[in-house]
GROMACS .gro file of C-alpha atoms in nm:
model
  482
    1MET     CA    1  -0.991  -0.373  -0.252
    2ARG     CA    2  -1.021   0.006  -0.286
    3ASN     CA    3  -1.156   0.226  -0.564
    4ILE     CA    4  -0.897   0.469  -0.695
    5CYS     CA    5  -0.967   0.764  -0.925
    6PHE     CA    6  -0.691   0.943  -1.114
    7ASN     CA    7  -0.654   1.239  -1.350
    8LEU     CA    8  -0.404   1.307  -1.627
    9TYR     CA    9  -0.213   1.610  -1.751
   10ILE     CA   10   0.035   1.620  -2.039
   11SER     CA   11   0.293   1.892  -2.101
   12ASN     CA   12   0.531   1.989  -2.382
   13HIS     CA   13   0.361   1.818  -2.673
   14HIS     CA   14   0.454   1.912  -3.027
   15LEU     CA   15   0.126   1.818  -3.196
   16PRO     CA   16  -0.234   1.935  -3.139
   17LEU     CA   17  -0.542   1.735  -3.047
   18PRO     CA   18  -0.386   1.475  -2.818
   19TYR     CA   19  -0.584   1.214  -2.633
   20LEU     CA   20  -0.485   0.930  -2.407
   21HIS     CA   21  -0.552   0.557  -2.426
   22CYS     CA   22  -0.495   0.366  -2.103
   23TYR     CA   23  -0.425  -0.004  -2.056
   24ASN     CA   24  -0.416  -0.247  -1.767
   25PHE     CA   25  -0.199  -0.552  -1.829
   26HIS     CA   26  -0.113  -0.865  -1.631
   27GLN     CA   27   0.199  -1.078  -1.660
   28PHE     CA   28   0.132  -1.447  -1.615
   29SER     CA   29   0.497  -1.554  -1.592
   30PHE     CA   30   0.799  -1.405  -1.417
   31PHE     CA   31   1.053  -1.566  -1.646
   32ASP     CA   32   1.094  -1.526  -2.023
   33PRO     CA   33   0.909  -1.595  -2.239
   34LYS     CA   34   0.625  -1.376  -2.109
   35ILE     CA   35   0.256  -1.391  -2.181
   36VAL     CA   36   0.103  -1.049  -2.126
   37GLN     CA   37  -0.268  -0.978  -2.127
   38ILE     CA   38  -0.346  -0.618  -2.213
   39LYS     CA   39  -0.687  -0.472  -2.144
   40GLY     CA   40  -0.789  -0.118  -2.233
   41PHE     CA   41  -0.975   0.057  -1.955
   42GLY     CA   42  -1.048   0.398  -2.101
   43ARG     CA   43  -0.979   0.695  -2.325
   44THR     CA   44  -0.975   1.061  -2.238
   45GLU     CA   45  -1.165   1.325  -2.424
   46VAL     CA   46  -0.993   1.507  -2.712
   47ILE     CA   47  -0.841   1.845  -2.626
   48ASP     CA   48  -0.828   2.079  -2.926
   49ASN     CA   49  -0.516   2.267  -3.034
   50THR     CA   50  -0.299   2.256  -2.723
   51ARG     CA   51   0.043   2.122  -2.633
   52ASN     CA   52  -0.043   2.103  -2.264
   53PRO     CA   53  -0.380   1.930  -2.230
   54ASP     CA   54  -0.532   1.896  -1.883
   55PHE     CA   55  -0.781   1.612  -1.920
   56VAL     CA   56  -1.110   1.627  -1.735
   57ARG     CA   57  -1.220   1.266  -1.769
   58LYS     CA   58  -1.130   1.050  -1.470
   59PHE     CA   59  -1.057   0.679  -1.457
   60VAL     CA   60  -1.166   0.452  -1.174
   61LEU     CA   61  -0.974   0.131  -1.097
   62ASP     CA   62  -0.995  -0.126  -0.820
   63PHE     CA   63  -0.675  -0.107  -0.615
   64PHE     CA   64  -0.522  -0.406  -0.437
   65PHE     CA   65  -0.230  -0.324  -0.207
   66GLU     CA   66  -0.071  -0.668  -0.233
   67GLU     CA   67  -0.076  -0.688  -0.614
   68LYS     CA   68   0.142  -0.528  -0.878
   69GLN     CA   69  -0.107  -0.362  -1.111
   70ASN     CA   70   0.078  -0.263  -1.427
   71LEU     CA   71  -0.050   0.029  -1.634
   72ARG     CA   72   0.039   0.163  -1.979
   73PHE     CA   73  -0.058   0.505  -2.110
   74ASP     CA   74  -0.050   0.577  -2.485
   75VAL     CA   75  -0.088   0.930  -2.625
   76TYR     CA   76  -0.219   0.997  -2.976
   77ASN     CA   77  -0.285   1.294  -3.201
   78VAL     CA   78  -0.639   1.280  -3.338
   79ASP     CA   79  -0.652   1.321  -3.717
   80SER     CA   80  -1.005   1.197  -3.777
   81ARG     CA   81  -1.322   1.082  -3.603
   82SER     CA   82  -1.219   0.719  -3.634
   83CYS     CA   83  -1.225   0.506  -3.318
   84ASN     CA   84  -0.946   0.292  -3.460
   85ILE     CA   85  -0.622   0.383  -3.282
   86SER     CA   86  -0.411   0.288  -3.585
   87LYS     CA   87  -0.570   0.574  -3.777
   88HIS     CA   88  -0.411   0.836  -3.548
   89ASP     CA   89  -0.054   0.955  -3.492
   90PHE     CA   90   0.129   0.800  -3.197
   91LEU     CA   91   0.287   1.065  -2.969
   92GLY     CA   92   0.441   0.855  -2.692
   93GLN     CA   93   0.375   0.619  -2.404
   94THR     CA   94   0.478   0.545  -2.049
   95PHE     CA   95   0.453   0.254  -1.805
   96CYS     CA   96   0.398   0.251  -1.430
   97THR     CA   97   0.205   0.065  -1.162
   98LEU     CA   98  -0.107   0.182  -0.985
   99GLY     CA   99   0.087   0.151  -0.659
  100GLU     CA  100   0.351   0.396  -0.787
  101ILE     CA  101   0.086   0.662  -0.847
  102ILE     CA  102  -0.074   0.611  -0.507
  103GLY     CA  103   0.261   0.592  -0.327
  104SER     CA  104   0.407   0.904  -0.488
  105THR     CA  105   0.427   1.226  -0.288
  106GLY     CA  106   0.082   1.381  -0.270
  107GLY     CA  107  -0.051   1.111  -0.502
  108ARG     CA  108   0.116   1.287  -0.799
  109LEU     CA  109   0.346   1.097  -1.037
  110GLU     CA  110   0.535   1.261  -1.324
  111ARG     CA  111   0.673   1.044  -1.604
  112THR     CA  112   0.855   1.116  -1.931
  113LEU     CA  113   0.681   0.986  -2.241
  114SER     CA  114   0.886   0.776  -2.483
  115GLY     CA  115   0.841   0.543  -2.777
  116ILE     CA  116   0.957   0.755  -3.072
  117PRO     CA  117   1.333   0.713  -3.133
  118GLY     CA  118   1.529   1.037  -3.127
  119LYS     CA  119   1.233   1.251  -3.027
  120LYS     CA  120   1.126   1.412  -2.702
  121CYS     CA  121   0.766   1.312  -2.647
  122GLY     CA  122   0.678   1.527  -2.347
  123VAL     CA  123   0.576   1.456  -1.989
  124ILE     CA  124   0.265   1.298  -1.842
  125ILE     CA  125   0.145   1.380  -1.491
  126LEU     CA  126  -0.082   1.135  -1.309
  127THR     CA  127  -0.272   1.218  -0.991
  128ALA     CA  128  -0.469   0.971  -0.780
  129GLU     CA  129  -0.721   0.989  -0.501
  130GLU     CA  130  -0.939   0.737  -0.327
  131LEU     CA  131  -1.310   0.757  -0.392
  132SER     CA  132  -1.449   0.837  -0.049
  133ASN     CA  133  -1.805   0.739  -0.133
  134CYS     CA  134  -1.678   0.385  -0.199
  135ARG     CA  135  -1.464   0.369   0.114
  136ASP     CA  136  -1.612   0.564   0.403
  137ILE     CA  137  -1.830   0.409   0.668
  138ALA     CA  138  -1.986   0.659   0.906
  139THR     CA  139  -2.183   0.638   1.228
  140MET     CA  140  -2.420   0.928   1.292
  141GLN     CA  141  -2.643   1.030   1.580
  142LEU     CA  142  -2.925   1.276   1.516
  143CYS     CA  143  -3.207   1.425   1.720
  144ALA     CA  144  -3.532   1.599   1.625
  145ASN     CA  145  -3.730   1.870   1.799
  146LYS     CA  146  -4.107   1.941   1.784
  147LEU     CA  147  -4.188   1.681   1.521
  148ASP     CA  148  -4.539   1.693   1.377
  149LYS     CA  149  -4.775   1.455   1.560
  150LYS     CA  150  -4.924   1.203   1.320
  151ASP     CA  151  -5.102   0.985   1.578
  152PHE     CA  152  -5.425   1.076   1.761
  153PHE     CA  153  -5.331   0.928   2.097
  154GLY     CA  154  -4.954   0.972   2.115
  155LYS     CA  155  -4.639   1.124   1.983
  156SER     CA  156  -4.473   1.036   1.655
  157ASP     CA  157  -4.250   0.732   1.616
  158PRO     CA  158  -3.999   0.888   1.378
  159PHE     CA  159  -3.739   0.727   1.156
  160LEU     CA  160  -3.517   0.859   0.876
  161VAL     CA  161  -3.457   0.729   0.523
  162PHE     CA  162  -3.138   0.836   0.344
  163TYR     CA  163  -3.110   0.858  -0.036
  164ARG     CA  164  -2.846   0.954  -0.286
  165SER     CA  165  -3.024   1.222  -0.485
  166ASN     CA  166  -2.779   1.243  -0.776
  167GLU     CA  167  -2.553   1.005  -0.963
  168ASP     CA  168  -2.222   1.103  -0.805
  169GLY     CA  169  -2.361   1.077  -0.452
  170THR     CA  170  -2.249   1.425  -0.345
  171THR     CA  171  -2.599   1.521  -0.224
  172VAL     CA  172  -2.795   1.319   0.030
  173LYS     CA  173  -3.174   1.343   0.058
  174VAL     CA  174  -3.328   1.250   0.394
  175ASP     CA  175  -3.699   1.175   0.444
  176VAL     CA  176  -3.857   1.182   0.790
  177TYR     CA  177  -4.146   0.943   0.857
  178ASP     CA  178  -4.375   0.848   1.142
  179TRP     CA  179  -4.377   0.470   1.179
  180ASP     CA  180  -4.710   0.288   1.173
  181ARG     CA  181  -4.766  -0.077   1.255
  182ASP     CA  182  -4.961  -0.139   0.934
  183GLY     CA  183  -4.666  -0.028   0.722
  184ARG     CA  184  -4.838   0.284   0.589
  185HIS     CA  185  -4.590   0.523   0.741
  186ASP     CA  186  -4.679   0.893   0.755
  187PHE     CA  187  -4.451   1.138   0.577
  188ILE     CA  188  -4.340   1.424   0.806
  189GLY     CA  189  -4.090   1.610   0.589
  190GLU     CA  190  -3.754   1.604   0.415
  191PHE     CA  191  -3.420   1.783   0.396
  192THR     CA  192  -3.101   1.761   0.190
  193THR     CA  193  -2.739   1.758   0.299
  194SER     CA  194  -2.407   1.612   0.184
  195TYR     CA  195  -2.150   1.369   0.315
  196ARG     CA  196  -1.896   1.649   0.334
  197GLU     CA  197  -2.131   1.861   0.542
  198LEU     CA  198  -2.219   1.574   0.776
  199SER     CA  199  -1.851   1.486   0.822
  200ARG     CA  200  -1.793   1.826   0.984
  201GLY     CA  201  -1.983   1.702   1.286
  202GLN     CA  202  -2.206   1.900   1.518
  203ASN     CA  203  -2.224   2.266   1.416
  204GLN     CA  204  -2.474   2.536   1.325
  205PHE     CA  205  -2.492   2.417   0.964
  206ASN     CA  206  -2.599   2.065   1.058
  207VAL     CA  207  -2.939   2.180   1.185
  208TYR     CA  208  -3.212   2.115   0.929
  209GLU     CA  209  -3.565   2.254   0.905
  210VAL     CA  210  -3.828   1.986   0.843
  211SER     CA  211  -4.181   2.127   0.815
  212CYS     CA  212  -4.235   2.289   1.156
  213CYS     CA  213  -3.954   2.102   1.331
  214THR     CA  214  -3.576   2.066   1.323
  215VAL     CA  215  -3.337   1.772   1.287
  216THR     CA  216  -2.991   1.818   1.440
  217LEU     CA  217  -2.671   1.617   1.392
  218LEU     CA  218  -2.528   1.535   1.735
  219SER     CA  219  -2.223   1.332   1.634
  220PHE     CA  220  -2.047   1.191   1.329
  221LYS     CA  221  -1.777   0.926   1.340
  222GLN     CA  222  -1.596   0.811   1.028
  223LYS     CA  223  -1.435   0.470   0.985
  224TYR     CA  224  -1.106   0.480   0.796
  225ASP     CA  225  -0.912   0.214   0.613
  226CYS     CA  226  -0.543   0.173   0.534
  227ALA     CA  227  -0.541   0.386   0.220
  228SER     CA  228  -0.681   0.681   0.416
  229PHE     CA  229  -0.350   0.731   0.594
  230CYS     CA  230  -0.041   0.909   0.473
  231TRP     CA  231   0.224   0.659   0.569
  232SER     CA  232   0.587   0.629   0.485
  233LEU     CA  233   0.706   0.275   0.431
  234ILE     CA  234   1.053   0.201   0.566
  235PHE     CA  235   1.194  -0.115   0.410
  236LEU     CA  236   1.463  -0.323   0.578
  237CYS     CA  237   1.590  -0.659   0.457
  238VAL     CA  238   1.810  -0.900   0.648
  239PHE     CA  239   1.995  -1.212   0.539
  240GLN     CA  240   2.177  -1.509   0.694
  241GLY     CA  241   2.346  -1.811   0.544
  242ASN     CA  242   2.661  -1.950   0.380
  243PRO     CA  243   2.732  -1.881   0.009
  244SER     CA  244   3.056  -2.080  -0.024
  245GLN     CA  245   2.909  -2.385  -0.202
  246PRO     CA  246   2.723  -2.401  -0.537
  247THR     CA  247   2.440  -2.572  -0.350
  248SER     CA  248   2.407  -2.274  -0.116
  249LEU     CA  249   2.088  -2.071  -0.124
  250HIS     CA  250   2.316  -1.766  -0.159
  251TYR     CA  251   2.508  -1.905  -0.455
  252MET     CA  252   2.548  -1.642  -0.731
  253SER     CA  253   2.479  -1.833  -1.051
  254PRO     CA  254   2.540  -1.655  -1.382
  255TYR     CA  255   2.220  -1.811  -1.514
  256GLN     CA  256   1.957  -1.746  -1.249
  257MET     CA  257   1.887  -1.565  -0.925
  258ASN     CA  258   1.922  -1.751  -0.597
  259ALA     CA  259   1.630  -1.805  -0.360
  260TYR     CA  260   1.716  -1.499  -0.151
  261ALA     CA  261   1.724  -1.271  -0.454
  262MET     CA  262   1.403  -1.415  -0.599
  263ALA     CA  263   1.216  -1.365  -0.272
  264LEU     CA  264   1.350  -1.011  -0.231
  265LYS     CA  265   1.257  -0.914  -0.586
  266ALA     CA  266   0.906  -1.058  -0.569
  267VAL     CA  267   0.814  -0.886  -0.244
  268GLY     CA  268   1.026  -0.576  -0.289
  269GLU     CA  269   0.888  -0.476  -0.627
  270ILE     CA  270   0.541  -0.456  -0.475
  271ILE     CA  271   0.633  -0.288  -0.150
  272GLN     CA  272   0.869  -0.026  -0.298
  273ASP     CA  273   0.581   0.149  -0.476
  274TYR     CA  274   0.454   0.286  -0.144
  275ASP     CA  275   0.774   0.472  -0.058
  276SER     CA  276   0.799   0.788  -0.266
  277ASP     CA  277   1.178   0.837  -0.246
  278LYS     CA  278   1.263   0.468  -0.309
  279LEU     CA  279   1.553   0.480  -0.060
  280PHE     CA  280   1.571   0.165   0.149
  281PRO     CA  281   1.808   0.089   0.438
  282ALA     CA  282   1.927  -0.269   0.378
  283TYR     CA  283   2.107  -0.483   0.635
  284GLY     CA  284   2.240  -0.833   0.675
  285PHE     CA  285   2.278  -1.028   0.996
  286GLY     CA  286   2.494  -1.319   1.099
  287ALA     CA  287   2.835  -1.245   0.942
  288LYS     CA  288   3.201  -1.190   1.016
  289LEU     CA  289   3.301  -0.848   0.888
  290PRO     CA  290   3.639  -0.750   0.745
  291PRO     CA  291   3.905  -0.677   0.837
  292ASP     CA  292   3.903  -0.829   1.188
  293GLY     CA  293   3.623  -1.087   1.149
  294LYS     CA  294   3.394  -0.924   1.404
  295ILE     CA  295   3.053  -1.098   1.419
  296SER     CA  296   2.762  -0.865   1.342
  297HIS     CA  297   2.386  -0.918   1.346
  298ALA     CA  298   2.315  -0.585   1.175
  299PHE     CA  299   2.559  -0.470   0.908
  300PRO     CA  300   2.475  -0.245   0.608
  301LEU     CA  301   2.471  -0.444   0.287
  302ASN     CA  302   2.633  -0.161   0.094
  303GLY     CA  303   2.917  -0.141   0.349
  304ASP     CA  304   2.844   0.223   0.435
  305GLY     CA  305   2.741   0.255   0.799
  306ASP     CA  306   2.666   0.627   0.763
  307HIS     CA  307   2.457   0.594   0.447
  308PRO     CA  308   2.298   0.247   0.438
  309ASN     CA  309   2.018   0.343   0.198
  310CYS     CA  310   1.992   0.164  -0.136
  311VAL     CA  311   1.810   0.311  -0.436
  312GLY     CA  312   1.515   0.089  -0.518
  313ILE     CA  313   1.498  -0.287  -0.499
  314GLU     CA  314   1.761  -0.314  -0.774
  315GLY     CA  315   1.994  -0.119  -0.547
  316VAL     CA  316   1.920  -0.355  -0.259
  317LEU     CA  317   1.993  -0.656  -0.481
  318GLU     CA  318   2.320  -0.502  -0.598
  319ALA     CA  319   2.426  -0.435  -0.238
  320TYR     CA  320   2.329  -0.789  -0.138
  321PHE     CA  321   2.541  -0.947  -0.411
  322GLN     CA  322   2.831  -0.716  -0.325
  323SER     CA  323   2.813  -0.811   0.043
  324LEU     CA  324   2.842  -1.180  -0.045
  325ARG     CA  325   3.185  -1.103  -0.195
  326THR     CA  326   3.314  -0.909   0.106
  327VAL     CA  327   3.178  -1.069   0.425
  328GLN     CA  328   3.188  -1.419   0.569
  329LEU     CA  329   2.831  -1.512   0.657
  330TYR     CA  330   2.813  -1.681   0.993
  331GLY     CA  331   2.545  -1.824   1.227
  332PRO     CA  332   2.361  -1.850   1.457
  333THR     CA  333   2.023  -1.714   1.345
  334ASN     CA  334   1.945  -1.456   1.613
  335PHE     CA  335   1.631  -1.257   1.534
  336ALA     CA  336   1.593  -1.057   1.855
  337PRO     CA  337   1.882  -0.809   1.804
  338VAL     CA  338   1.763  -0.680   1.468
  339ILE     CA  339   1.395  -0.671   1.572
  340ASN     CA  340   1.483  -0.475   1.885
  341LYS     CA  341   1.694  -0.225   1.694
  342VAL     CA  342   1.427  -0.160   1.433
  343ALA     CA  343   1.170  -0.135   1.714
  344ASN     CA  344   1.386   0.129   1.885
  345CYS     CA  345   1.368   0.334   1.568
  346ALA     CA  346   0.991   0.285   1.534
  347ALA     CA  347   0.943   0.390   1.897
  348GLU     CA  348   1.059   0.741   1.808
  349ILE     CA  349   0.783   0.794   1.550
  350THR     CA  350   0.444   0.687   1.687
  351ASP     CA  351   0.228   0.976   1.559
  352GLY     CA  352   0.114   0.787   1.249
  353SER     CA  353   0.341   0.969   1.005
  354GLN     CA  354   0.563   0.663   0.953
  355TYR     CA  355   0.493   0.292   0.950
  356PHE     CA  356   0.776   0.039   0.936
  357VAL     CA  357   0.793  -0.294   0.756
  358LEU     CA  358   1.083  -0.525   0.839
  359LEU     CA  359   1.141  -0.792   0.576
  360MET     CA  360   1.349  -1.084   0.702
  361ILE     CA  361   1.471  -1.347   0.457
  362THR     CA  362   1.641  -1.641   0.624
  363ASP     CA  363   1.728  -2.007   0.570
  364GLY     CA  364   1.780  -2.102   0.933
  365VAL     CA  365   1.587  -2.191   1.244
  366ILE     CA  366   1.562  -1.930   1.518
  367SER     CA  367   1.846  -1.965   1.770
  368ASP     CA  368   1.705  -1.719   2.024
  369MET     CA  369   1.333  -1.801   2.029
  370VAL     CA  370   1.271  -1.682   2.386
  371GLN     CA  371   1.432  -1.344   2.320
  372THR     CA  372   1.261  -1.316   1.981
  373LYS     CA  373   0.916  -1.368   2.136
  374GLU     CA  374   0.991  -1.093   2.386
  375ALA     CA  375   1.102  -0.864   2.103
  376VAL     CA  376   0.784  -0.932   1.901
  377VAL     CA  377   0.556  -0.870   2.200
  378ASN     CA  378   0.729  -0.537   2.264
  379ALA     CA  379   0.724  -0.440   1.896
  380ALA     CA  380   0.351  -0.510   1.868
  381ALA     CA  381   0.285  -0.182   2.048
  382LEU     CA  382   0.479   0.012   1.782
  383PRO     CA  383   0.412   0.113   1.418
  384LEU     CA  384   0.588  -0.195   1.285
  385SER     CA  385   0.509  -0.509   1.084
  386ILE     CA  386   0.747  -0.801   1.034
  387ILE     CA  387   0.753  -1.019   0.724
  388ILE     CA  388   0.956  -1.340   0.742
  389VAL     CA  389   1.029  -1.534   0.423
  390GLY     CA  390   1.185  -1.873   0.493
  391VAL     CA  391   1.399  -2.018   0.213
  392GLY     CA  392   1.544  -2.367   0.188
  393PRO     CA  393   1.443  -2.706   0.333
  394ALA     CA  394   1.473  -2.622   0.704
  395GLU     CA  395   1.186  -2.673   0.947
  396PHE     CA  396   1.013  -2.343   1.022
  397ASP     CA  397   0.786  -2.443   1.311
  398ALA     CA  398   0.918  -2.160   1.527
  399MET     CA  399   0.843  -1.903   1.259
  400GLU     CA  400   0.490  -2.039   1.221
  401GLU     CA  401   0.452  -1.983   1.595
  402LEU     CA  402   0.563  -1.622   1.557
  403ASP     CA  403   0.307  -1.569   1.281
  404GLY     CA  404   0.034  -1.559   1.545
  405ASP     CA  405  -0.261  -1.625   1.314
  406GLU     CA  406  -0.395  -1.903   1.535
  407VAL     CA  407  -0.249  -1.815   1.876
  408ARG     CA  408  -0.125  -1.467   1.963
  409VAL     CA  409   0.246  -1.454   2.048
  410SER     CA  410   0.319  -1.422   2.419
  411SER     CA  411   0.622  -1.376   2.640
  412ARG     CA  412   0.647  -1.405   3.019
  413GLY     CA  413   0.270  -1.399   3.051
  414ARG     CA  414   0.219  -1.098   2.822
  415LEU     CA  415   0.022  -1.131   2.497
  416ALA     CA  416   0.124  -0.929   2.193
  417GLU     CA  417  -0.106  -0.630   2.157
  418ARG     CA  418  -0.173  -0.722   1.793
  419ASP     CA  419  -0.054  -0.963   1.525
  420ILE     CA  420   0.243  -0.806   1.344
  421VAL     CA  421   0.423  -1.108   1.194
  422GLN     CA  422   0.354  -1.273   0.860
  423PHE     CA  423   0.554  -1.584   0.767
  424VAL     CA  424   0.562  -1.766   0.434
  425PRO     CA  425   0.786  -2.060   0.335
  426PHE     CA  426   0.941  -1.980  -0.002
  427ARG     CA  427   0.943  -2.347  -0.103
  428ASP     CA  428   0.564  -2.342  -0.136
  429TYR     CA  429   0.600  -2.110  -0.435
  430VAL     CA  430   0.879  -2.278  -0.636
  431ASP     CA  431   0.899  -2.586  -0.856
  432ARG     CA  432   1.055  -2.914  -0.743
  433SER     CA  433   1.402  -2.807  -0.853
  434GLY     CA  434   1.377  -2.494  -0.640
  435ASN     CA  435   1.513  -2.291  -0.930
  436GLN     CA  436   1.197  -2.129  -1.062
  437VAL     CA  437   0.913  -1.948  -0.892
  438LEU     CA  438   0.577  -2.082  -1.004
  439SER     CA  439   0.400  -1.757  -0.929
  440MET     CA  440   0.579  -1.442  -0.815
  441ALA     CA  441   0.243  -1.267  -0.800
  442ARG     CA  442   0.095  -1.525  -0.560
  443LEU     CA  443   0.404  -1.510  -0.338
  444ALA     CA  444   0.390  -1.132  -0.311
  445LYS     CA  445   0.015  -1.136  -0.253
  446ASP     CA  446   0.035  -1.388   0.031
  447VAL     CA  447   0.328  -1.208   0.193
  448LEU     CA  448   0.174  -0.861   0.183
  449ALA     CA  449  -0.196  -0.934   0.231
  450GLU     CA  450  -0.192  -0.868   0.609
  451ILE     CA  451   0.004  -0.539   0.601
  452PRO     CA  452  -0.297  -0.305   0.550
  453ASP     CA  453  -0.491  -0.456   0.843
  454GLN     CA  454  -0.183  -0.451   1.065
  455LEU     CA  455  -0.122  -0.085   0.989
  456LEU     CA  456  -0.486   0.002   1.046
  457SER     CA  457  -0.500  -0.185   1.377
  458PHE     CA  458  -0.215   0.028   1.510
  459MET     CA  459  -0.373   0.355   1.392
  460LYS     CA  460  -0.710   0.264   1.543
  461SER     CA  461  -0.559   0.162   1.875
  462ARG     CA  462  -0.391   0.502   1.902
  463GLY     CA  463  -0.686   0.704   1.775
  464ILE     CA  464  -0.479   0.832   1.483
  465GLU     CA  465  -0.678   0.977   1.194
  466PRO     CA  466  -0.559   1.053   0.839
  467ARG     CA  467  -0.367   1.370   0.776
  468PRO     CA  468  -0.287   1.565   0.460
  469ALA     CA  469  -0.015   1.417   0.239
  470LEU     CA  470   0.337   1.531   0.325
  471SER     CA  471   0.659   1.494   0.133
  472SER     CA  472   0.841   1.172   0.211
  473SER     CA  473   1.204   1.173   0.318
  474PRO     CA  474   1.454   0.911   0.427
  475LEU     CA  475   1.430   0.818   0.791
  476PRO     CA  476   1.689   1.027   0.976
  477GLU     CA  477   1.968   0.867   1.176
  478LEU     CA  478   1.845   0.514   1.107
  479HIS     CA  479   2.199   0.379   1.095
  480ARG     CA  480   2.256   0.488   1.455
  481HIS     CA  481   1.979   0.256   1.568
  482ILE     CA  482   2.087  -0.034   1.349
   0.00000   0.00000   0.00000
């Protein structure tokens, strides 16, 4: 969980005195009918007589990477002092997820307001940042010089007490005491500083006068978490199976999505929020390709080897369904080739600017387990995580072994540097008929819960610290690796 703060700005409004009402809502069912719980979490101040209000009031929400946190923003024109929303004129609304705001370039999301037929309602701009005073953990080392002696027969036994001296925590008050065995510690002096100042480390400004002595900061080390990093999420999905029979897990029913599509949608709708351009390379493996029937373990689902990117998860789903009509899916289930090729791409970008997530959806056992273990061990040293969703009734013991939660994956006497594989059996999340997901939210949460820690473990092992946000762009030349 992380605390996220965001601001709001609205442009091109046609009425004065707008203010914003914000909602957080949760869907309890994936299929119609839906039960939606809506909870208001705040209102902005009222801005007088402007079409382009820049609101000052900030909103703080708890952010969970693995959950889809839906938000709704309603804009009203204030006609009276009434707190009843129905008493004011509705100007427009927009919907998004908290992940979309955080995952947008620079943490800035622009959305068109709608809700009034035939009328342009304007644009809302949302910006988000993580609250550092809720996230940061720091280790400091300080020294003091010429402290006042408070004991008759020896030197002082000093210790420091840190306080937040104002509500927002921007200023830190530090008291210096001489420790006494009886608990009546002697006050030596005090000084004030700030987290921002301390985070600059040892310098001339981190020397503080305390009575007739000085306290100096020697070192400052900050502990980061996943949300501290600017990371670009590259999303790959791979498929294997046989769609020729109505009982197939790939069967395209006019009435419902198949297991592959349901798994892709559940996980993809969460994960796509953290890629600002929403362009995802999507591949299948284990198929005979037209026109000559060549077997491929890495073919673009959209059929375009030069431009394999799909726009959003809906684009990936469309390409998947199209591929089922044009290729002949064919075993065996070889994991190593596609893992190695994605790893080759990840090996070119190890500076922390990109982190890869490979989503593999499969209904078969692993045919090349020895080679796959070797591929996972090698990939564990790269900015890469692997999610495997197993669909169908097959036994997935080998995939459980790759998961590495209990025993770290090894190959030829080498242990994987870190755990990078998360496996979930799709059948644990569907009803007995296999046609309806009991909880899409629980599936996505279980699949994605380990990604932040996996990303952070790589960054820590390489000593990579956060950097300023940069514009995201599609990964260049990815198709040449795949």
